Amino acid sequence: MTQTTFTALGLSEPLLRALETRKFETPTPIQADTIPALLAGKDLLGVAQTGSGKTAAFTLPILQHLAAQQIRPAPFVTRAVILAPTRELALQIDETVRALSINLRLRTVVIIGGASRFKQVEAMRRGADIVIGTPGRVCDLMQTRELQLGAVTHFVLDEADRMLDLGFIKDIRRIVAALPPRRQSCLFSATMPAEVASLANSLLRDPIRVEIARKEETAPKIEQFVHHLAQSGKQSLLLSMLQDEALSRVIVFTRTKHGANKVASVLENAGIQVNAIHGNKSQPQREKALRDFRSGRARVLVATDIAARGIDVTGISHVINFDLPVEAESYVHRIGRTARAGAAGIAISFCDPSERAVLRQIERQMNYSITVVGDAPPPMSQQPKRPSAPGQAQRRRYNDRGNRGMRSAA
Ligand code: AMP
């Protein structure tokens, strides 16, 4: 593959300097593929997930266009809108936008739920070049005309599939209806189900389509294991596994908020530094949890799917699925939290008898057999009668590659 440079992509000097400061030396494939077309004003349909470098791919051309136009936005007016499904992702995008616009005079305002509405309105009083937001709060401010979209020239919808999963379709349609027809639009989605394709159809004009392959790139770097056990044995297995220091930065996924709190309190009682992140946590609590996890102050982050979506923390050694997700698709998102930026990662799932159907669905969808650790499951007709205690095989270290005494599930 020939490698291109940011200069060759046609970016302006202030952006090139910002990239240098940020230590982005070479464009990622999605950046190389999309930046020239976006600079030329094309719409974009990007099939890519977090980790591909898509944020800088759509941000750099927007910044270049907005800076070139030198327009001062009127009060409550914005020139660009970037929508994300979760607050965390919106804040991450904001961080990238700020870093890349460091040499430009552009105003960015974040409009998300769980944060002070008053402060957001005050910020909009001075007008914005770019609004980064979540659909609910954006609609809220639109309704009171404290956010006006009539002058928008650039629109980005990030993680469209997750937006629809979270039920944001009505809000998105209201936002899109308020945009001028003459604009540049980008839509990104990790998957392309029919509803997303139809949304893309209604949103984009003759878009270029860029697809960054995911499974083939990430699957081999993530080693995947499954423990078959009863629900009641999960806590003690988790505690026993965490005795191993190789599990240095761990995300534990639970299906429910209540489950997340329960697991976090069990770990805390065992003296493990842990935080939980889920929909009932306030924005400051979520941000603190992420900060602690990033800095290493907390070794374990217990999360539900929605809260963990889009979290970009490097150096996650292990993802543990305390519960398997309801949808097979979420499994891929979850395990993608590890093995980022080319590093290797390990994903371990706990599967009780009621979760075996979804495990099979996950394996079918990935076309991959997850390695069974410890005891293989009994036949479906013979459910285990008592919780399986963490046995020797289960306590085996997950970092001594190649000698784990495991059997394939196949
Ligand atoms: P994203 O897919 O936009 O969430 O980006 C994933 C990660 O890759 C983020 O931590 C970015 O800071 C990083 N990143 C994006 N583009 C580059 C690049 N060209 N060089 C190095 N790191 C990058």
Coordinates of C-alpha atoms and ligand atoms in Angstrom, one line a residue:
M1 CA 0.0 0.0 0.0
T2 CA 1.4 3.4 -0.9
Q3 CA 1.4 5.8 2.0
T4 CA 0.2 9.3 1.5
T5 CA 0.9 12.4 3.6
F6 CA -1.5 15.0 5.2
T7 CA 0.2 17.6 3.0
A8 CA -0.6 15.6 -0.2
L9 CA -4.3 15.4 0.8
G10 CA -4.6 19.2 0.3
L11 CA -4.9 20.4 3.9
S12 CA -4.1 23.9 4.9
E13 CA -1.0 25.0 6.8
P14 CA -2.7 25.7 10.2
L15 CA -4.3 22.2 10.1
L16 CA -0.9 20.6 9.2
R17 CA 0.7 22.3 12.2
A18 CA -2.2 21.1 14.5
L19 CA -1.7 17.6 13.2
E20 CA 2.0 17.8 13.9
T21 CA 1.3 19.1 17.5
R22 CA -1.2 16.2 17.9
K23 CA 1.5 13.8 16.6
F24 CA -0.7 12.5 13.8
E25 CA 2.1 11.7 11.3
T26 CA 0.4 9.7 8.6
P27 CA -3.2 9.6 7.5
T28 CA -5.2 6.4 8.4
P29 CA -6.8 4.7 5.4
I30 CA -10.2 6.4 6.0
Q31 CA -8.5 9.8 6.2
A32 CA -6.5 9.1 3.0
D33 CA -9.7 7.9 1.3
T34 CA -12.1 10.7 2.3
I35 CA -10.3 14.0 3.0
P36 CA -9.7 14.9 -0.7
A37 CA -13.3 14.2 -1.6
L38 CA -14.7 16.0 1.4
L39 CA -12.4 19.0 0.6
A40 CA -14.0 19.0 -2.9
G41 CA -17.4 19.3 -1.3
K42 CA -18.7 15.7 -1.8
D43 CA -21.1 14.0 0.6
L44 CA -19.8 10.9 2.4
L45 CA -21.2 7.5 3.5
G46 CA -18.6 6.0 5.8
V47 CA -18.9 2.4 6.9
A48 CA -16.4 2.5 9.8
Q49 CA -16.3 2.3 13.5
T50 CA -14.5 4.2 16.3
G51 CA -10.8 3.4 16.1
S52 CA -10.5 4.0 12.3
G53 CA -9.6 7.7 12.6
K54 CA -13.0 8.8 11.2
T55 CA -13.3 11.8 13.6
A56 CA -10.3 13.5 12.1
A57 CA -11.4 12.4 8.6
F58 CA -14.6 14.4 8.8
T59 CA -13.3 17.2 11.1
L60 CA -10.3 18.4 9.1
P61 CA -12.3 19.3 5.9
I62 CA -15.0 21.0 7.9
L63 CA -12.4 23.1 9.7
Q64 CA -10.7 24.0 6.5
H65 CA -14.0 25.1 4.8
L66 CA -15.3 27.0 7.8
A67 CA -11.9 28.8 8.3
A68 CA -11.8 29.8 4.6
Q69 CA -15.3 31.4 4.7
Q70 CA -14.4 33.7 7.6
I71 CA -18.0 34.2 8.7
R72 CA -18.9 35.4 12.2
P73 CA -22.0 33.4 13.2
A74 CA -25.0 35.4 14.5
P75 CA -26.3 34.7 18.1
F76 CA -27.8 31.2 18.5
V77 CA -26.7 30.3 14.9
T78 CA -24.3 27.5 14.1
R79 CA -22.5 26.8 10.8
A80 CA -21.9 23.1 11.4
V81 CA -23.6 20.3 13.4
I82 CA -22.0 17.0 14.4
L83 CA -24.4 14.6 16.1
A84 CA -23.2 11.6 18.2
P85 CA -25.3 9.0 20.0
T86 CA -23.8 9.4 23.4
R87 CA -22.4 12.1 25.6
E88 CA -19.0 10.5 25.9
L89 CA -18.6 10.2 22.1
A90 CA -19.7 13.9 21.7
L91 CA -17.1 14.9 24.3
Q92 CA -14.4 12.8 22.5
I93 CA -15.3 14.4 19.2
D94 CA -15.1 17.9 20.8
E95 CA -11.7 17.0 22.1
T96 CA -10.5 16.1 18.6
V97 CA -12.1 19.2 17.1
R98 CA -10.5 21.5 19.6
A99 CA -7.1 19.9 19.1
L100 CA -7.2 20.2 15.3
S101 CA -8.6 23.7 15.3
I102 CA -6.0 25.0 17.7
N103 CA -4.5 27.4 15.1
L104 CA -7.9 28.6 13.8
R105 CA -10.4 31.1 15.3
L106 CA -13.5 28.9 15.4
R107 CA -16.0 28.5 18.2
T108 CA -17.2 25.1 19.2
V109 CA -20.1 24.5 21.5
V110 CA -21.1 21.1 23.0
I111 CA -24.8 20.5 23.4
I112 CA -25.4 17.3 25.4
G113 CA -27.9 16.0 28.0
G114 CA -26.7 15.7 31.6
A115 CA -24.9 19.0 31.5
S116 CA -26.0 22.5 32.3
R117 CA -28.6 23.7 29.7
F118 CA -28.2 27.2 30.9
K119 CA -24.4 27.3 30.1
Q120 CA -25.1 25.8 26.7
V121 CA -27.6 28.5 25.9
E122 CA -25.2 31.2 27.2
A123 CA -22.5 29.8 24.9
M124 CA -24.9 29.8 21.9
R125 CA -25.7 33.5 22.6
R126 CA -22.3 34.3 21.0
G127 CA -23.1 32.0 18.0
A128 CA -21.0 28.9 17.1
D129 CA -19.0 27.7 14.2
I130 CA -19.5 24.1 15.2
V131 CA -22.1 22.5 17.5
I132 CA -21.3 18.9 18.7
G133 CA -24.3 17.3 20.3
T134 CA -26.6 14.5 21.2
P135 CA -30.0 14.5 19.4
G136 CA -32.2 15.0 22.5
R137 CA -30.6 18.2 23.8
V138 CA -30.1 19.5 20.3
C139 CA -33.8 19.2 19.6
D140 CA -34.6 20.8 22.9
L141 CA -32.6 23.9 22.1
M142 CA -33.9 24.0 18.6
Q143 CA -37.5 24.1 19.9
T144 CA -36.8 27.3 21.9
R145 CA -34.8 28.8 19.0
E146 CA -31.7 28.9 21.2
L147 CA -30.1 26.8 18.5
Q148 CA -30.9 27.7 14.9
L149 CA -29.8 25.5 12.0
G150 CA -30.8 27.7 9.0
A151 CA -27.2 28.6 8.2
V152 CA -25.7 25.2 8.5
T153 CA -23.3 24.3 5.7
H154 CA -21.8 21.1 7.2
F155 CA -23.7 18.2 8.9
V156 CA -22.3 14.9 10.3
L157 CA -24.2 12.0 11.7
D158 CA -21.8 9.7 13.6
E159 CA -22.6 6.1 14.6
A160 CA -25.9 6.2 12.8
D161 CA -26.7 2.5 13.6
R162 CA -26.4 3.2 17.3
M163 CA -28.5 6.3 17.0
L164 CA -31.3 4.2 15.6
D165 CA -30.8 1.5 18.3
L166 CA -31.2 4.1 20.9
G167 CA -34.4 5.4 19.4
F168 CA -33.2 8.7 18.1
I169 CA -34.7 8.5 14.7
K170 CA -37.5 11.0 15.3
D171 CA -35.1 13.6 16.8
I172 CA -32.7 13.0 13.8
R173 CA -35.5 13.6 11.3
R174 CA -36.5 16.8 13.1
I175 CA -32.9 18.1 13.0
V176 CA -32.4 17.2 9.4
A177 CA -35.7 18.9 8.4
A178 CA -34.3 22.1 9.9
L179 CA -31.1 22.0 7.8
P180 CA -30.9 24.0 4.6
P181 CA -30.9 21.7 1.5
R182 CA -27.6 23.1 0.3
R183 CA -25.1 21.6 2.6
Q184 CA -22.4 19.0 2.9
S185 CA -23.4 15.9 4.8
C186 CA -21.5 12.8 6.2
L187 CA -23.0 9.7 7.7
F188 CA -20.9 7.2 9.5
S189 CA -22.1 3.8 10.7
A190 CA -20.3 0.6 11.9
T191 CA -23.1 -1.5 10.2
M192 CA -25.5 -0.8 7.4
P193 CA -28.9 -2.3 8.2
A194 CA -31.9 -1.3 6.0
E195 CA -33.0 1.6 8.3
V196 CA -29.5 3.2 8.2
A197 CA -29.3 2.8 4.4
S198 CA -32.7 4.5 4.1
L199 CA -31.7 7.3 6.4
A200 CA -28.4 7.7 4.4
N201 CA -30.5 7.9 1.2
S202 CA -32.7 10.7 2.5
L203 CA -29.7 12.6 3.9
L204 CA -26.9 12.4 1.4
R205 CA -26.6 13.7 -2.2
D206 CA -24.6 11.4 -4.5
P207 CA -22.2 10.5 -1.8
I208 CA -18.8 8.7 -2.1
R209 CA -18.9 5.5 -0.1
V210 CA -15.9 4.4 1.9
E211 CA -15.8 1.1 3.8
I212 CA -13.1 0.3 6.3
A213 CA -13.1 -3.4 6.9
R214 CA -13.4 -4.3 10.5
K215 CA -13.6 -8.0 11.3
E216 CA -10.7 -9.1 9.3
E217 CA -8.5 -6.4 10.8
T218 CA -9.4 -6.7 14.4
A219 CA -10.5 -10.3 15.0
P220 CA -7.1 -12.0 14.8
K221 CA -5.6 -9.5 17.4
I222 CA -8.3 -10.2 20.0
E223 CA -8.1 -13.6 21.7
Q224 CA -11.5 -14.7 22.7
F225 CA -12.5 -17.2 25.4
V226 CA -15.7 -18.3 27.0
H227 CA -16.4 -19.9 30.4
H228 CA -19.6 -21.9 30.7
L229 CA -21.0 -21.7 34.2
A230 CA -24.1 -20.9 36.3
Q231 CA -25.1 -17.3 36.8
S232 CA -24.4 -17.8 40.5
G233 CA -20.8 -18.7 39.9
K234 CA -19.9 -15.5 37.9
Q235 CA -19.0 -13.3 40.8
S236 CA -16.5 -15.6 42.4
L237 CA -15.0 -16.4 39.0
L238 CA -14.5 -12.7 38.3
L239 CA -12.9 -12.2 41.7
S240 CA -10.6 -15.1 41.2
M241 CA -9.6 -13.9 37.7
L242 CA -8.8 -10.5 39.0
Q243 CA -6.2 -11.9 41.3
D244 CA -4.1 -12.1 38.2
E245 CA -2.2 -8.9 37.7
A246 CA -2.0 -9.5 34.0
L247 CA -5.6 -8.2 34.0
S248 CA -4.3 -4.7 34.4
R249 CA -7.0 -2.5 32.8
V250 CA -10.3 -4.3 32.5
I251 CA -13.7 -3.4 31.3
V252 CA -16.5 -5.7 32.7
F253 CA -19.8 -5.6 30.8
T254 CA -23.1 -6.3 32.4
R255 CA -26.5 -6.3 30.8
T256 CA -28.2 -4.0 33.2
K257 CA -27.5 -0.9 35.3
H258 CA -28.4 -2.8 38.4
G259 CA -26.1 -5.6 37.5
A260 CA -23.3 -3.1 36.9
N261 CA -23.8 -1.6 40.4
K262 CA -23.8 -5.0 42.0
V263 CA -20.6 -6.2 40.3
A264 CA -18.9 -2.9 41.1
S265 CA -19.8 -3.2 44.8
V266 CA -18.6 -6.8 45.0
L267 CA -15.3 -5.8 43.5
E268 CA -15.0 -2.7 45.7
N269 CA -15.6 -4.8 48.8
A270 CA -12.8 -7.1 47.7
G271 CA -10.5 -4.0 47.6
I272 CA -10.3 -3.6 43.9
Q273 CA -10.3 0.0 42.5
V274 CA -13.4 0.1 40.4
N275 CA -16.0 2.5 38.9
A276 CA -19.3 1.8 37.2
I277 CA -20.6 3.7 34.2
H278 CA -24.2 3.5 33.0
G279 CA -27.2 5.6 32.1
N280 CA -28.2 6.4 35.7
K281 CA -24.8 8.0 36.4
S282 CA -24.6 11.8 36.1
Q283 CA -22.4 13.4 33.5
P284 CA -19.7 14.4 36.1
Q285 CA -19.7 10.9 37.5
R286 CA -19.3 9.4 34.1
E287 CA -16.4 11.7 33.2
K288 CA -14.7 11.0 36.5
A289 CA -15.1 7.2 36.0
L290 CA -13.5 7.5 32.6
R291 CA -10.7 9.8 33.9
D292 CA -9.9 7.3 36.7
F293 CA -9.9 4.4 34.3
R294 CA -7.7 6.2 31.7
S295 CA -5.2 7.3 34.4
G296 CA -5.0 3.8 35.9
R297 CA -6.4 5.0 39.2
A298 CA -9.2 2.5 38.7
R299 CA -8.2 -0.9 37.4
V300 CA -11.7 -2.0 36.5
L301 CA -14.6 -0.2 34.8
V302 CA -17.9 -1.9 35.0
A303 CA -20.2 -0.7 32.1
T304 CA -23.4 -1.3 30.3
D305 CA -23.4 -1.3 26.5
I306 CA -24.8 2.1 25.9
A307 CA -22.5 3.8 28.4
A308 CA -19.5 2.1 26.9
R309 CA -20.3 2.9 23.3
G310 CA -17.5 5.0 21.7
I311 CA -15.3 5.0 24.7
D312 CA -11.7 5.3 23.4
V313 CA -9.3 4.2 26.1
T314 CA -6.0 2.8 25.1
G315 CA -4.2 -0.1 26.9
I316 CA -7.3 -2.1 27.9
S317 CA -5.8 -5.5 28.6
H318 CA -9.1 -7.5 29.0
V319 CA -12.7 -7.2 28.2
I320 CA -14.9 -9.4 30.4
N321 CA -18.5 -10.1 29.4
F322 CA -20.0 -10.8 32.8
D323 CA -23.2 -11.1 30.9
L324 CA -23.4 -11.7 27.2
P325 CA -25.1 -8.9 25.3
V326 CA -28.7 -9.4 24.0
E327 CA -27.6 -8.6 20.5
A328 CA -24.8 -10.4 18.8
E329 CA -23.7 -7.1 17.2
S330 CA -22.9 -5.6 20.6
Y331 CA -20.4 -8.4 21.3
V332 CA -18.2 -7.1 18.5
H333 CA -18.5 -3.5 19.8
R334 CA -17.6 -4.7 23.3
I335 CA -14.5 -6.7 22.4
G336 CA -13.4 -3.9 20.1
R337 CA -12.6 -1.9 23.3
T338 CA -9.5 -4.0 23.7
A339 CA -6.8 -4.5 21.0
R340 CA -6.9 -0.8 19.9
A341 CA -4.2 0.9 17.9
G342 CA -2.7 -2.4 16.8
A343 CA -2.2 -3.8 20.4
A344 CA -3.3 -7.3 21.3
G345 CA -6.2 -7.9 23.5
I346 CA -8.1 -10.6 25.3
A347 CA -11.9 -11.0 25.6
I348 CA -13.4 -13.4 28.1
S349 CA -17.1 -14.1 28.2
F350 CA -19.1 -15.7 31.0
C351 CA -22.0 -17.8 29.6
D352 CA -24.7 -19.2 31.7
P353 CA -27.2 -21.8 30.3
S354 CA -29.7 -19.1 29.4
E355 CA -27.0 -17.3 27.3
R356 CA -26.0 -20.2 25.2
A357 CA -28.4 -19.3 22.4
V358 CA -27.0 -15.8 22.0
L359 CA -23.4 -17.2 22.2
R360 CA -24.2 -19.5 19.2
Q361 CA -25.7 -16.5 17.4
I362 CA -22.5 -14.4 18.1
E363 CA -20.3 -17.2 16.8
R364 CA -22.4 -17.6 13.7
Q365 CA -22.3 -13.9 13.0
M366 CA -18.6 -13.7 13.4
N367 CA -18.0 -17.0 11.7
Y368 CA -15.6 -17.8 14.5
S369 CA -15.6 -20.4 17.3
I370 CA -14.8 -18.9 20.7
T371 CA -12.3 -21.0 22.7
V372 CA -13.9 -22.7 25.7
V373 CA -11.9 -22.4 29.0
G374 CA -12.5 -24.9 31.8
D375 CA -15.5 -27.1 31.5
A376 CA -17.4 -27.4 28.2
P377 CA -21.1 -26.8 28.5
P378 CA -23.3 -29.8 29.3
P379 CA -25.9 -30.7 26.7
M380 CA -28.9 -28.2 26.7
S381 CA -31.1 -30.8 28.3
Q382 CA -28.7 -31.2 31.3
Q383 CA -28.5 -27.8 33.0
P384 CA -25.9 -27.6 35.8
K385 CA -27.4 -28.2 39.2
R386 CA -25.0 -26.2 41.3
P387 CA -22.8 -23.2 40.7
S388 CA -19.4 -24.1 39.3
A389 CA -16.7 -22.8 41.7
P390 CA -13.7 -21.2 40.0
G391 CA -11.6 -24.3 39.3
Q392 CA -8.0 -24.7 38.4
A393 CA -8.5 -24.3 34.7
Q394 CA -10.6 -21.2 35.3
R395 CA -7.9 -19.6 37.5
R396 CA -5.4 -20.1 34.7
R397 CA -3.5 -17.0 33.7
Y398 CA -4.7 -15.2 30.6
N399 CA -1.3 -13.8 29.7
D400 CA 0.8 -16.9 29.3
R401 CA 0.0 -17.4 25.6
G402 CA 0.0 -20.8 24.1
N403 CA -0.4 -23.0 27.2
R404 CA -3.8 -22.5 28.6
G405 CA -5.1 -26.1 28.3
M406 CA -8.2 -25.0 26.5
R407 CA -10.5 -26.8 24.2
S408 CA -12.1 -25.4 21.1
A409 CA -15.8 -24.9 21.2
A410 CA -16.1 -26.3 17.7
Ligands
AMP1 P1 -11.5 7.7 15.9 O1 -11.8 6.5 15.0 O2 -11.7 9.0 15.2 O3 -12.2 7.6 17.2 O4 -9.9 7.6 16.2 C1 -9.3 6.6 16.9 C2 -8.0 6.9 17.6 O5 -7.0 7.1 16.6 C3 -8.0 8.2 18.4 O6 -7.4 8.0 19.6 C4 -7.3 9.2 17.5 O7 -6.6 10.2 18.3 C5 -6.3 8.3 16.8 N1 -5.9 8.8 15.4 C6 -6.8 9.3 14.5 N2 -6.1 9.6 13.3 C7 -4.8 9.3 13.6 C8 -3.6 9.4 12.8 N3 -3.6 9.9 11.5 N4 -2.4 9.1 13.4 C9 -2.4 8.6 14.7 N5 -3.5 8.5 15.4 C10 -4.7 8.8 14.9

